[in-house]
Amino acid sequence: MVQVQDFLSWFNNYSKAASAKNERRMVILSGSEPWAMSLLHSIDGIKAALSTDTKQELLASSSLAQCLIYGDSSVFPANVQRKRYRDKLGSESDFIIFADSDFTIDAFAGLSGTLKAGGILFLVIPSKNDKFENSLFFKRFYSLISEMSSHTVIGESQASSLPLCSDLDSQLKVLATSTYPHGCVTQEQYNAVVAIKKVLSGQRKRPLVLTADRGRGKSSALAIACAQLMTAHKHDEFNIVITAPDAQALSVFYRQLKQSLISAEQQGNTITFGKVKLTFMAVDQLIRTPIKVSLLLVDEAAAIPVYLLEKLLRSYHRMVFSSTVHGYEGAGRGFTLKFQKVLEKLCPQWASLHINQPIRWREDDPLEQLVFDACLLNAELPTLKTTLAPQSLINDKSSSVKKTDTLNTTDEPVFKVLSAKELVADEASLKQVFAVLVTAHYQTKPSDLQLLLDNPQVQLTCLYSSKKNDAEILAVALLMNEGKGNGVSDADVRAIKNSERRLRSHFLPQSLFSHCGFEQAFNYKYLRIMRIAVHPQIQQQGIGAQFIQHIELLAIDQNVDFIGASFGVNPELLSFWLSAGFSTARIGFTKDKASGEHSALLIKGLGVKSKQKQQSFKRNFYQSFDYLLLEEYKALTTELVFFLLRQSSQGDLSTLSALDIANVQAFSRGERLYSSCCYSLYLWLKQDLLSETKSHSTEVLQQSLVLVARLIQKHDSDSVCQQFGLTGKKMLNKHIKGYVHLRLNTEIN
């Protein structure tokens, strides 16, 4: 067994080597926690954090800024809350102790980004643990470690020998540092400072998006630029506001700002220099009560819901968004894919700048490489060589899915189900699969890879360009087997019914049971399409719809009763799923924190009985939809409400009486006031939205939306006028009257 004194002597040299090489390393302590504690307790920088007895003392400990402890261990006193580890992003640490029986990879990846150069991450794991030994994800993780000599595994039962100090000494190589203006460390960081300052001196509504992987000096660049601006405007009424998901994430920013502006005064989260003030404000406060600011900075923007970023963008005119984009936080792709679309719409002349070179550690840092490789954060999307031309993917005449133009390949594209073992054995395919998933979805996290490799309920399906060995992946879907036959007991169902527990891998039956009143939900088998992604190069070609058809045939072969999906709902996505034969069973009452959209649950029955149930779900949804629009669904967009109403059934609508028809006609001729016949107009509009003669032109759609907002969503006239650019109530009523008159004449003709 390794002795404490031997370990300490070895560790001191190991740590010095990491510092000299400007890199971070990991030490795995494989054995009992008391044994690991005895070793770690010998390190001065860790001892204080480990020895603290109370929470207050823990918070007051000066060593806490250097040592983060995460996990569920009773031996190691965690100072990072399990669900709040993201609060530490943007801070720095010298040591991390990760002692988590679940090995929460999202927390591991996120916290690793806080470690400074020369820092050590200690991963404490039991020497024998079925959970780790049976995990393909962890086996792959462990094999990656074995290929990287900078990381070390120390076992409790191993001999006392440790890596020779001479081996470590021979690796020492102090890196030279360069100095750029304003204390910048790299040319890229200096360029970022210049770009940030230009946001203030240039034209309004031209925000800057500053992106990089963690450790590239984004927060420091923000602070250096602020120091320059505050110095230049110290005699002016000048106000800078910075926001972030949490004030704790700005520790690096504030420390750099104090270094760059030594004489500034700080009180709480406000720094004053002359007449200039820099203040931290929470995102919701900035949105709820917009204020006048000279410059607004948004740090860690990828961890803020996109819909909130859009609200900030609409309220403030000189902004900088700083974001980590390589996925530690699990939201980086959302920032890249979704928010940039918002920028194109609202601020088409926005600027972007990406910092590549790391500052807080050297390039090719061993810990960063391990996290990137283990979590596939650096999986690059390959460029497809396949060209597009008219050709059907499959020849199933019984398909209800309309066939469209798709890929021109000499061989017919192939649908495959891949096992986790096949993926682990083929690293190239694993990277391709994950790259497609990450690019197409903005909420992909490191734990999604863990789910893919370790959850026995998960199936991975791919569409390949051909049967050849060098075939390209065209589309990927992640499927979850749920419900009957997947380990749900009667006791589980009773606990769900009594709101005592929720099952993690049974979303569809659980939601249908709890929210739709389907008491027999767990008596059926489900295949949930968790993720479906088509390579971006060939999207909008009908491939996704055809891929769904393959999945449906797979589900039928596996005797599945329902296939379903849940996603942040918008008209475009909803149209895709409805065209594949799914119907809406439920829309969630609250917005998703990441997408800012309500989640929709769509279902498709595959047998006679389940198809009848699908129609029942749809009917029940629409029966309550109008009522819920006044409360739970009042935040739905008018475009989405319009689209949903267009999918309702004619038979579920109230029949127009002769009086209703007369009221609508009289209103169109100007013989009746809006208020005296608005209920008849409401009934008529719902019928009109389902009319097959309705034109789908953009102009008619826009006219329809005004009536949907006023009559069905029941927004007040001022809100509707503001929403659609109408000058007032008189113009609004004229618009409604004109539309009704047009539609009545269309029906007559």
XYZ file of C-alpha atoms in Angstrom:
749
model
C 0.000 0.000 0.000
C 1.175 3.537 -0.805
C 2.298 5.292 2.389
C 1.165 8.832 3.172
C 4.691 10.226 3.351
C 5.671 8.596 0.062
C 2.513 9.938 -1.576
C 3.145 13.475 -0.326
C 6.729 13.463 -1.583
C 5.625 12.107 -4.952
C 2.689 14.525 -5.192
C 4.825 17.596 -4.519
C 7.010 16.723 -7.510
C 3.996 15.762 -9.619
C 2.311 19.082 -8.845
C 5.496 21.055 -9.564
C 5.752 19.346 -12.939
C 2.172 20.332 -13.777
C 2.858 23.949 -12.772
C 6.090 24.080 -14.751
C 4.325 22.793 -17.851
C 1.357 25.136 -17.289
C -1.087 22.225 -17.429
C -3.772 20.499 -15.342
C -3.701 16.839 -14.431
C -5.881 14.176 -12.880
C -5.072 11.621 -10.189
C -7.465 8.695 -9.755
C -7.511 7.296 -6.240
C -8.995 3.809 -6.589
C -9.861 2.386 -3.191
C -11.799 3.094 -0.023
C -12.715 6.662 0.813
C -10.973 6.638 4.235
C -7.747 5.576 2.486
C -8.154 8.345 -0.119
C -8.883 10.799 2.697
C -5.664 9.854 4.487
C -3.654 10.704 1.371
C -5.439 13.940 0.502
C -5.394 15.153 4.104
C -1.608 15.322 3.854
C -1.733 18.069 1.209
C -1.674 21.527 2.816
C -3.841 23.193 0.164
C -6.603 20.616 0.702
C -6.353 19.944 4.427
C -8.335 23.004 5.556
C -11.291 22.236 3.285
C -11.356 18.601 4.391
C -11.077 19.451 8.082
C -13.924 21.986 8.208
C -16.782 20.795 10.397
C -19.637 23.241 9.880
C -21.156 24.849 6.825
C -20.440 28.363 8.117
C -16.785 27.514 8.686
C -16.706 25.901 5.264
C -17.965 29.054 3.612
C -15.528 31.217 5.558
C -12.515 29.035 4.807
C -9.933 30.855 2.724
C -9.005 27.587 1.067
C -12.446 27.191 -0.496
C -11.518 29.383 -3.446
C -8.791 26.859 -4.227
C -10.445 23.513 -3.417
C -13.813 22.400 -4.782
C -15.338 19.194 -3.413
C -18.218 17.554 -5.280
C -20.146 14.355 -4.690
C -22.343 12.392 -2.333
C -19.582 11.069 -0.066
C -19.988 11.187 3.713
C -16.188 11.170 4.067
C -15.493 14.196 1.860
C -17.503 17.303 2.905
C -18.869 18.640 -0.398
C -18.789 22.409 -0.832
C -20.440 22.330 -4.262
C -24.174 21.613 -4.278
C -25.027 18.680 -6.522
C -27.517 20.582 -8.666
C -25.743 23.951 -8.447
C -22.315 23.100 -9.776
C -22.909 25.492 -12.687
C -22.690 28.346 -10.188
C -18.952 27.651 -10.035
C -18.424 28.124 -13.778
C -16.299 31.210 -14.273
C -14.501 30.733 -10.939
C -11.034 29.208 -10.442
C -9.706 26.400 -8.265
C -6.346 24.817 -7.475
C -7.771 21.428 -6.537
C -10.961 19.494 -7.207
C -12.002 16.407 -5.263
C -14.651 14.480 -7.189
C -16.127 11.713 -5.018
C -19.486 10.943 -6.610
C -20.935 7.423 -6.601
C -23.001 8.243 -9.733
C -20.022 9.798 -11.544
C -22.137 12.730 -12.770
C -20.241 13.483 -15.949
C -21.906 16.875 -16.532
C -20.582 18.085 -13.180
C -17.176 16.504 -13.801
C -16.815 18.224 -17.176
C -18.138 21.558 -15.935
C -16.036 21.751 -12.795
C -12.891 20.680 -14.648
C -13.081 24.003 -16.471
C -12.521 25.864 -13.188
C -9.144 24.247 -12.512
C -6.122 26.536 -12.955
C -2.831 25.611 -14.609
C -0.874 23.457 -12.211
C -4.112 22.306 -10.610
C -4.942 18.691 -9.850
C -8.316 16.959 -10.093
C -8.652 13.980 -7.741
C -11.211 11.396 -8.847
C -12.052 9.125 -5.916
C -13.607 5.802 -6.957
C -13.948 2.431 -5.226
C -11.542 -0.253 -6.403
C -14.475 -2.590 -7.077
C -17.796 -1.155 -8.134
C -20.354 -2.929 -10.334
C -21.744 0.383 -11.569
C -18.375 1.425 -12.986
C -17.336 -2.049 -14.132
C -20.585 -2.511 -16.097
C -20.469 0.983 -17.607
C -19.267 1.168 -21.204
C -18.973 4.916 -20.804
C -16.661 4.584 -17.808
C -14.630 1.800 -19.450
C -14.044 4.074 -22.428
C -13.207 6.925 -20.052
C -10.699 4.728 -18.245
C -9.089 3.543 -21.491
C -8.570 7.167 -22.564
C -6.837 7.869 -19.264
C -4.484 4.936 -19.773
C -3.344 6.469 -23.068
C -2.395 9.798 -21.435
C 0.814 9.628 -19.413
C 0.163 12.914 -17.602
C -2.699 11.378 -15.601
C -2.059 8.862 -12.829
C -4.026 5.992 -11.281
C -3.130 5.032 -7.700
C -4.776 1.963 -6.193
C -5.143 1.195 -2.523
C -4.011 -2.394 -3.022
C -1.111 -1.665 -5.361
C 2.515 -1.822 -4.317
C 4.038 1.272 -2.765
C 5.812 2.237 -5.990
C 4.814 5.529 -7.592
C 6.053 7.176 -10.826
C 9.740 8.034 -10.446
C 10.463 11.669 -9.672
C 13.238 11.632 -12.232
C 10.682 10.809 -14.925
C 8.681 13.826 -13.874
C 11.685 16.114 -13.668
C 12.675 15.255 -17.209
C 9.311 16.592 -18.394
C 9.733 20.047 -16.878
C 9.540 22.801 -19.435
C 8.691 26.331 -18.336
C 6.639 28.110 -20.977
C 7.547 31.605 -22.082
C 4.796 34.200 -21.792
C 4.141 37.169 -24.022
C 2.806 40.544 -22.954
C 0.373 42.561 -25.050
C -1.152 46.017 -24.414
C -3.415 46.524 -21.363
C -2.073 43.352 -19.709
C -3.491 40.995 -22.350
C -1.798 37.618 -22.533
C -2.430 36.734 -26.193
C -3.019 38.591 -29.436
C -6.527 37.091 -29.615
C -7.390 38.418 -26.169
C -6.150 41.875 -27.170
C -8.282 41.705 -30.331
C -11.264 40.860 -28.123
C -10.635 43.916 -25.925
C -10.534 46.148 -29.012
C -13.771 44.603 -30.350
C -15.574 45.089 -27.009
C -14.620 48.773 -26.903
C -15.800 49.183 -30.506
C -19.340 48.193 -29.474
C -19.488 51.477 -27.574
C -17.844 53.679 -30.199
C -19.571 52.120 -33.212
C -23.203 52.232 -34.340
C -26.065 51.041 -32.164
C -27.696 47.603 -32.556
C -24.429 45.927 -33.546
C -23.808 43.551 -30.637
C -20.616 41.545 -30.316
C -20.683 37.793 -29.707
C -17.427 36.694 -28.075
C -17.012 32.914 -28.001
C -14.329 30.438 -26.956
C -13.759 27.226 -25.089
C -13.251 27.625 -21.362
C -9.929 29.058 -20.166
C -9.334 31.346 -23.153
C -9.633 34.620 -21.231
C -13.085 35.817 -22.281
C -14.048 37.100 -18.827
C -10.656 38.757 -18.394
C -11.043 40.430 -21.802
C -14.389 41.837 -20.660
C -12.763 43.187 -17.483
C -9.785 44.731 -19.293
C -12.088 46.453 -21.783
C -14.264 47.753 -18.934
C -11.201 49.147 -17.170
C -10.204 50.969 -20.357
C -13.688 52.406 -20.857
C -14.080 53.430 -17.214
C -10.738 55.235 -17.317
C -11.678 57.073 -20.524
C -15.092 58.134 -19.137
C -14.303 58.664 -15.454
C -15.569 62.266 -15.598
C -18.793 61.334 -17.430
C -22.126 59.893 -16.377
C -21.279 56.448 -17.632
C -22.983 53.239 -16.608
C -21.828 49.681 -17.393
C -23.951 46.708 -16.359
C -22.810 43.105 -16.384
C -25.111 40.129 -16.025
C -24.586 36.361 -15.815
C -26.521 33.287 -14.649
C -25.068 33.852 -11.180
C -22.884 36.553 -9.613
C -20.492 33.863 -8.372
C -19.590 33.084 -11.971
C -17.999 36.548 -12.271
C -15.185 36.057 -9.763
C -12.519 36.051 -12.511
C -14.059 39.162 -14.085
C -14.067 41.146 -10.830
C -10.561 40.062 -9.888
C -9.191 41.111 -13.281
C -11.077 44.419 -13.161
C -9.543 45.268 -9.773
C -6.077 44.414 -11.123
C -6.600 46.621 -14.185
C -8.201 49.467 -12.204
C -6.343 49.482 -8.901
C -7.832 52.725 -7.521
C -11.446 51.706 -8.172
C -13.768 51.311 -5.192
C -15.897 48.218 -4.741
C -19.051 47.870 -2.695
C -20.715 44.501 -3.136
C -21.083 43.868 -6.869
C -20.733 47.551 -7.790
C -17.378 49.076 -8.768
C -17.011 52.864 -8.926
C -14.249 54.834 -10.659
C -14.811 58.583 -10.758
C -18.358 59.102 -11.991
C -18.434 55.724 -13.721
C -20.225 52.738 -12.223
C -20.102 49.082 -13.145
C -22.875 47.008 -11.573
C -24.000 43.402 -11.634
C -27.728 42.945 -12.229
C -29.667 39.710 -12.607
C -31.140 38.940 -16.040
C -34.759 38.927 -14.861
C -34.301 42.332 -13.212
C -32.901 43.815 -16.418
C -35.887 42.478 -18.347
C -38.534 43.345 -15.775
C -37.345 46.943 -15.349
C -35.234 48.102 -18.310
C -32.737 50.809 -17.370
C -30.512 53.235 -19.251
C -27.029 51.755 -19.682
C -24.000 52.789 -21.701
C -22.947 49.180 -22.228
C -24.449 45.831 -21.217
C -22.216 42.765 -20.896
C -23.640 39.239 -20.745
C -21.105 36.704 -19.466
C -21.684 32.933 -19.663
C -24.486 33.673 -22.133
C -24.830 30.037 -23.198
C -26.155 29.182 -19.736
C -28.993 31.733 -20.070
C -32.204 30.682 -21.878
C -32.275 31.940 -25.448
C -35.678 33.581 -25.062
C -34.289 35.731 -22.223
C -31.305 36.724 -24.359
C -33.746 37.789 -27.048
C -35.629 39.983 -24.580
C -32.365 41.632 -23.552
C -31.514 42.201 -27.192
C -34.842 43.952 -27.764
C -34.404 46.238 -24.739
C -30.734 47.257 -24.965
C -28.747 48.628 -27.883
C -25.048 48.244 -27.035
C -24.316 44.708 -25.896
C -21.571 42.112 -25.671
C -22.429 38.423 -25.294
C -19.588 36.275 -23.980
C -20.068 32.531 -24.135
C -18.396 29.182 -23.743
C -19.418 27.105 -26.763
C -17.813 23.698 -26.349
C -20.529 22.118 -24.305
C -19.307 21.984 -20.678
C -22.545 23.676 -19.658
C -24.764 21.597 -21.925
C -26.200 24.684 -23.608
C -23.378 25.917 -25.818
C -24.936 24.595 -28.999
C -28.169 26.400 -28.194
C -26.298 29.655 -28.137
C -24.603 28.840 -31.429
C -27.595 27.433 -33.293
C -30.572 29.288 -31.956
C -29.491 32.644 -30.604
C -27.532 33.497 -33.710
C -30.750 33.108 -35.721
C -32.319 35.684 -33.403
C -29.355 37.992 -33.986
C -29.720 37.658 -37.757
C -33.345 38.724 -37.454
C -32.987 41.590 -34.975
C -29.410 42.817 -35.529
C -28.217 41.598 -38.937
C -24.934 43.525 -38.618
C -23.859 41.859 -35.377
C -20.199 40.954 -35.029
C -18.546 37.759 -33.818
C -15.095 36.919 -32.513
C -13.742 33.545 -31.416
C -10.726 33.055 -29.146
C -8.824 29.838 -29.834
C -5.627 30.003 -27.788
C -5.905 29.043 -24.104
C -4.631 31.409 -21.436
C -5.243 29.660 -18.146
C -3.361 26.544 -19.283
C -1.204 25.442 -22.180
C -2.437 24.224 -25.531
C -3.184 20.486 -25.605
C -3.694 20.557 -21.843
C -4.022 16.923 -20.633
C -7.185 17.465 -18.600
C -8.903 19.461 -21.324
C -7.995 16.793 -23.870
C -9.363 14.063 -21.610
C -12.686 15.880 -21.060
C -13.036 16.747 -24.740
C -12.301 13.162 -25.817
C -14.306 11.440 -23.065
C -17.386 13.607 -23.654
C -16.843 14.062 -27.410
C -17.030 17.826 -26.980
C -14.632 18.148 -29.908
C -16.479 15.790 -32.261
C -16.373 17.541 -35.622
C -19.175 17.117 -38.134
C -17.830 15.573 -41.359
C -18.718 17.123 -44.705
C -20.941 14.829 -46.746
C -19.771 13.801 -50.193
C -23.228 12.619 -51.221
C -25.061 14.796 -53.769
C -28.773 15.500 -53.987
C -31.103 14.315 -56.702
C -34.659 12.902 -57.063
C -34.763 9.411 -55.614
C -36.927 7.641 -53.075
C -35.272 6.341 -49.946
C -37.539 3.354 -49.557
C -40.189 1.623 -51.630
C -42.981 0.970 -49.205
C -46.241 1.583 -51.081
C -48.246 1.283 -47.886
C -46.475 4.258 -46.347
C -48.622 7.201 -45.337
C -45.557 9.454 -45.481
C -45.237 11.459 -48.672
C -42.005 10.643 -50.515
C -39.889 13.585 -51.573
C -36.640 14.231 -53.368
C -33.698 12.948 -51.401
C -30.212 11.560 -51.887
C -28.520 10.521 -55.087
C -26.564 7.413 -54.160
C -25.694 4.438 -56.320
C -26.713 2.217 -53.390
C -29.972 2.485 -51.496
C -29.462 4.169 -48.080
C -29.421 1.705 -45.215
C -31.247 1.885 -41.895
C -29.383 0.298 -38.971
C -29.799 -0.223 -35.253
C -26.410 0.087 -33.554
C -25.623 -1.356 -30.140
C -23.573 0.507 -27.547
C -20.875 -2.180 -27.788
C -20.594 -1.643 -31.543
C -20.188 2.081 -31.006
C -17.528 1.747 -28.313
C -15.603 -0.615 -30.586
C -15.758 1.884 -33.471
C -14.585 5.291 -32.236
C -14.919 6.902 -35.675
C -18.608 5.964 -35.917
C -19.227 7.077 -32.339
C -17.777 10.494 -33.128
C -19.858 10.814 -36.306
C -23.046 9.848 -34.477
C -22.484 12.285 -31.651
C -21.400 15.089 -33.977
C -24.721 14.848 -35.836
C -26.682 14.799 -32.562
C -24.782 17.776 -31.126
C -25.128 19.878 -34.267
C -28.851 19.318 -34.604
C -29.837 19.798 -30.970
C -28.993 22.686 -28.719
C -29.333 20.908 -25.368
C -26.850 18.076 -25.889
C -24.822 17.446 -22.704
C -21.923 15.124 -21.847
C -24.432 12.933 -19.982
C -26.202 12.250 -23.293
C -23.176 10.217 -24.350
C -23.312 8.369 -21.030
C -27.012 7.667 -21.604
C -26.315 6.424 -25.115
C -23.674 3.946 -23.965
C -25.061 2.787 -20.601
C -28.874 2.863 -20.572
C -30.246 -0.559 -21.646
C -33.567 1.030 -22.648
C -31.881 3.161 -25.310
C -31.639 2.199 -28.972
C -29.553 4.097 -31.503
C -30.651 4.081 -35.137
C -28.753 5.521 -38.074
C -29.399 6.072 -41.737
C -26.313 5.378 -43.844
C -25.684 6.431 -47.421
C -24.988 2.819 -48.477
C -23.902 -0.629 -47.306
C -20.253 0.113 -48.015
C -17.658 0.268 -45.259
C -17.046 3.950 -45.935
C -20.766 4.829 -45.904
C -21.662 8.248 -44.508
C -24.122 8.829 -41.682
C -27.068 10.831 -42.973
C -29.313 10.838 -39.909
C -29.311 9.662 -36.304
C -32.109 8.942 -33.820
C -31.904 8.159 -30.130
C -34.853 5.987 -29.029
C -36.032 5.038 -25.541
C -38.095 1.918 -24.808
C -40.680 2.830 -22.174
C -43.699 1.420 -20.394
C -44.705 -2.236 -20.246
C -41.848 -4.715 -20.146
C -39.254 -2.153 -19.134
C -39.023 -2.681 -15.405
C -42.071 -0.772 -14.135
C -43.768 -2.448 -11.171
C -47.266 -1.976 -9.775
C -45.639 -0.286 -6.778
C -43.981 2.208 -9.125
C -47.331 3.025 -10.737
C -48.958 3.548 -7.334
C -46.102 5.826 -6.270
C -46.503 7.887 -9.454
C -50.244 8.113 -8.915
C -49.684 9.375 -5.370
C -47.058 11.881 -6.602
C -44.414 10.118 -4.524
C -41.904 9.514 -7.318
C -41.077 10.031 -10.962
C -39.396 7.474 -13.206
C -36.467 8.837 -15.203
C -36.771 6.652 -18.294
C -40.548 6.454 -18.763
C -41.511 9.941 -19.873
C -44.356 9.045 -22.257
C -46.472 6.730 -20.060
C -45.767 8.855 -17.004
C -46.937 12.039 -18.725
C -50.015 10.373 -20.235
C -50.830 8.899 -16.828
C -50.251 12.030 -14.734
C -51.345 14.793 -17.116
C -53.779 13.180 -19.548
C -55.597 10.903 -17.104
C -54.688 7.710 -18.984
C -54.986 5.225 -16.101
C -53.830 2.261 -18.203
C -50.755 4.075 -19.578
C -48.245 1.618 -18.133
C -50.047 -1.351 -19.719
C -48.698 -0.306 -23.135
C -45.287 -0.343 -24.800
C -43.793 2.924 -26.095
C -40.863 3.939 -28.233
C -39.931 7.542 -27.501
C -37.878 9.401 -30.080
C -35.625 11.305 -27.691
C -33.527 12.862 -30.420
C -33.704 12.789 -34.182
C -31.112 14.600 -36.242
C -30.468 14.873 -39.960
C -27.050 16.037 -41.111
C -27.410 19.823 -41.607
C -26.037 19.568 -45.125
C -29.088 17.613 -46.316
C -31.910 18.980 -44.178
C -35.235 20.116 -45.669
C -35.051 17.294 -48.232
C -37.674 14.960 -46.756
C -35.081 12.667 -45.177
C -36.317 13.242 -41.642
C -39.847 12.157 -42.556
C -38.565 9.039 -44.267
C -36.324 8.272 -41.298
C -39.402 8.452 -39.057
C -41.032 5.861 -41.293
C -38.125 3.473 -40.769
C -38.401 3.988 -37.014
C -42.126 3.282 -37.165
C -41.503 -0.015 -38.960
C -38.898 -0.896 -36.322
C -41.428 -0.152 -33.573
C -44.029 -2.385 -35.234
C -41.484 -5.221 -35.447
C -40.863 -4.795 -31.710
C -44.616 -4.927 -30.893
C -44.672 -1.318 -29.696
C -48.112 0.228 -29.161
C -47.191 3.931 -29.379
C -44.302 5.971 -30.681
C -43.986 9.495 -29.362
C -41.798 12.528 -28.868
C -41.537 15.609 -26.701
C -39.868 18.857 -27.759
C -39.948 22.637 -27.446
C -42.909 23.380 -29.670
C -42.967 25.830 -32.569
C -44.957 25.786 -35.835
C -42.071 24.412 -37.937
C -41.334 21.435 -35.682
C -44.998 20.753 -35.042
C -45.669 20.650 -38.771
C -42.940 18.020 -39.220
C -44.380 15.669 -36.605
C -48.018 16.129 -37.580
C -47.201 15.381 -41.223
C -45.754 12.051 -40.021
C -49.114 11.071 -38.522
C -48.554 12.154 -34.919
C -51.087 14.201 -32.990
C -50.821 16.531 -30.028
C -51.643 14.916 -26.698
C -50.408 17.700 -24.452
C -48.578 21.007 -24.300
C -46.790 21.825 -21.057
C -47.959 24.742 -18.940
C -44.517 26.287 -18.374
C -41.707 27.274 -20.677
C -38.617 25.140 -20.995
C -35.706 26.866 -19.244
C -33.317 26.388 -22.149
C -35.491 26.912 -25.229
C -38.057 29.339 -23.819
C -40.759 27.269 -25.525
C -43.570 25.164 -24.128
C -42.915 21.431 -24.438
C -45.274 19.446 -26.635
C -46.016 15.744 -26.297
C -46.989 14.087 -29.566
C -48.119 10.500 -29.925
C -48.857 8.009 -32.698
C -50.720 4.732 -32.220
C -49.543 1.700 -34.174
C -52.355 -0.784 -33.507
C -56.149 -0.534 -33.790
C -56.661 0.042 -30.081
C -53.772 2.482 -29.722
C -54.887 4.438 -32.810
C -58.295 4.913 -31.186
C -56.562 6.101 -28.046
C -54.477 8.547 -30.089
C -57.671 10.151 -31.383
C -58.974 10.321 -27.828
C -55.825 12.164 -26.682
C -56.187 14.621 -29.540
C -59.880 15.235 -28.846
C -59.267 15.788 -25.125
C -56.458 18.238 -25.868
C -58.599 20.427 -28.107
C -61.600 20.333 -25.787
C -59.647 22.227 -23.128
C -57.360 24.228 -25.407
C -59.504 27.368 -25.682
C -60.044 27.532 -21.952
C -56.336 27.110 -21.179
C -55.444 29.893 -23.618
C -56.640 32.407 -21.046
C -54.256 31.193 -18.323
C -51.711 28.396 -18.788
C -51.271 28.977 -22.539
C -51.493 32.748 -22.596
C -47.778 33.010 -23.494
C -48.107 30.833 -26.628
C -47.281 32.738 -29.796
C -50.166 33.675 -32.045
C -48.493 31.780 -34.917
C -48.445 28.584 -32.845
C -52.058 29.005 -31.714
C -53.091 29.553 -35.349
C -51.257 26.391 -36.414
C -52.718 24.292 -33.600
C -56.241 25.435 -34.360
C -55.752 24.464 -37.996
C -55.191 20.861 -36.817
C -58.388 20.550 -34.793
C -61.310 18.474 -36.047
C -64.365 19.994 -37.678
C -66.609 17.638 -35.732
C -65.380 19.030 -32.398
C -66.469 22.584 -33.222
C -69.778 24.180 -32.298
C -72.220 24.463 -35.203
C -72.928 27.995 -36.355
C -76.579 28.932 -35.809
C -78.539 31.056 -38.245
C -78.224 33.938 -35.766
C -74.431 33.541 -35.617
C -74.214 33.649 -39.404
C -76.441 36.704 -39.527
C -74.329 38.460 -36.865
C -71.095 37.817 -38.804
C -72.614 39.041 -42.065
C -74.047 42.139 -40.405
C -70.631 42.919 -38.838
C -68.932 42.632 -42.237
C -71.382 45.213 -43.649
C -70.771 47.588 -40.749
C -74.245 47.121 -39.310
C -73.157 45.656 -35.962
C -70.533 46.668 -33.397
C -67.667 44.295 -32.638
C -68.612 43.808 -28.963
C -72.223 42.913 -29.754
C -71.304 39.999 -32.013
C -67.771 38.992 -30.977
C -68.903 35.531 -29.770
C -70.433 34.788 -33.171
C -67.224 36.042 -34.790
C -65.229 33.735 -32.495
C -67.282 30.668 -33.531
C -67.091 31.658 -37.193
C -63.313 32.175 -37.102
C -62.707 28.692 -35.685
C -64.733 27.248 -38.569
C -62.944 29.482 -41.071
C -59.495 28.359 -39.936
C -60.370 24.795 -40.963
C -61.759 25.827 -44.345
C -60.074 23.981 -47.212
C -60.531 27.041 -49.421
C -58.329 29.132 -47.124
C -55.350 30.603 -48.915
C -51.941 29.998 -47.338
C -50.413 33.194 -48.674
C -48.281 35.212 -46.271
C -50.675 38.166 -46.504
C -53.781 36.141 -45.613
C -51.891 34.354 -42.825
C -50.885 37.688 -41.297
C -54.486 38.898 -41.493
C -55.678 35.696 -39.806
C -53.208 36.138 -36.950
C -54.743 39.468 -35.970
C -58.140 37.817 -35.523
C -56.649 34.840 -33.669
C -54.921 37.166 -31.209
C -58.065 39.248 -30.599
C -60.908 36.721 -30.795
C -59.361 33.437 -29.639
C -56.397 34.422 -27.477
C -58.526 37.355 -26.249
C -55.639 39.774 -26.057
C -56.787 43.327 -25.375
C -56.967 45.722 -28.313
C -53.900 47.736 -27.256
C -51.740 44.605 -27.110
C -52.948 43.401 -30.509
C -52.296 46.809 -32.063
C -48.782 46.844 -30.651
C -48.143 43.279 -31.768
C -49.188 43.851 -35.378
C -48.266 47.507 -35.850
C -51.834 48.882 -35.966
C -52.395 52.519 -35.007
C -55.344 51.963 -32.682
C -58.660 50.302 -31.918
C -60.379 51.894 -34.922
C -57.793 50.453 -37.313
C -57.997 47.090 -35.557
C -61.768 46.839 -35.981
C -61.434 47.932 -39.607
C -58.893 45.149 -40.143
C -61.179 42.521 -38.598
C -64.138 43.746 -40.617
C -62.144 43.699 -43.844
C -60.920 40.166 -43.247
C -64.396 38.845 -42.432
C -65.818 40.528 -45.540
C -63.050 39.013 -47.696
C -63.573 35.510 -46.337
C -67.359 35.617 -46.680
C -67.024 36.657 -50.313
C -64.480 33.865 -50.877
C -66.926 31.319 -49.482
C -69.723 32.614 -51.719
C -67.530 32.474 -54.825
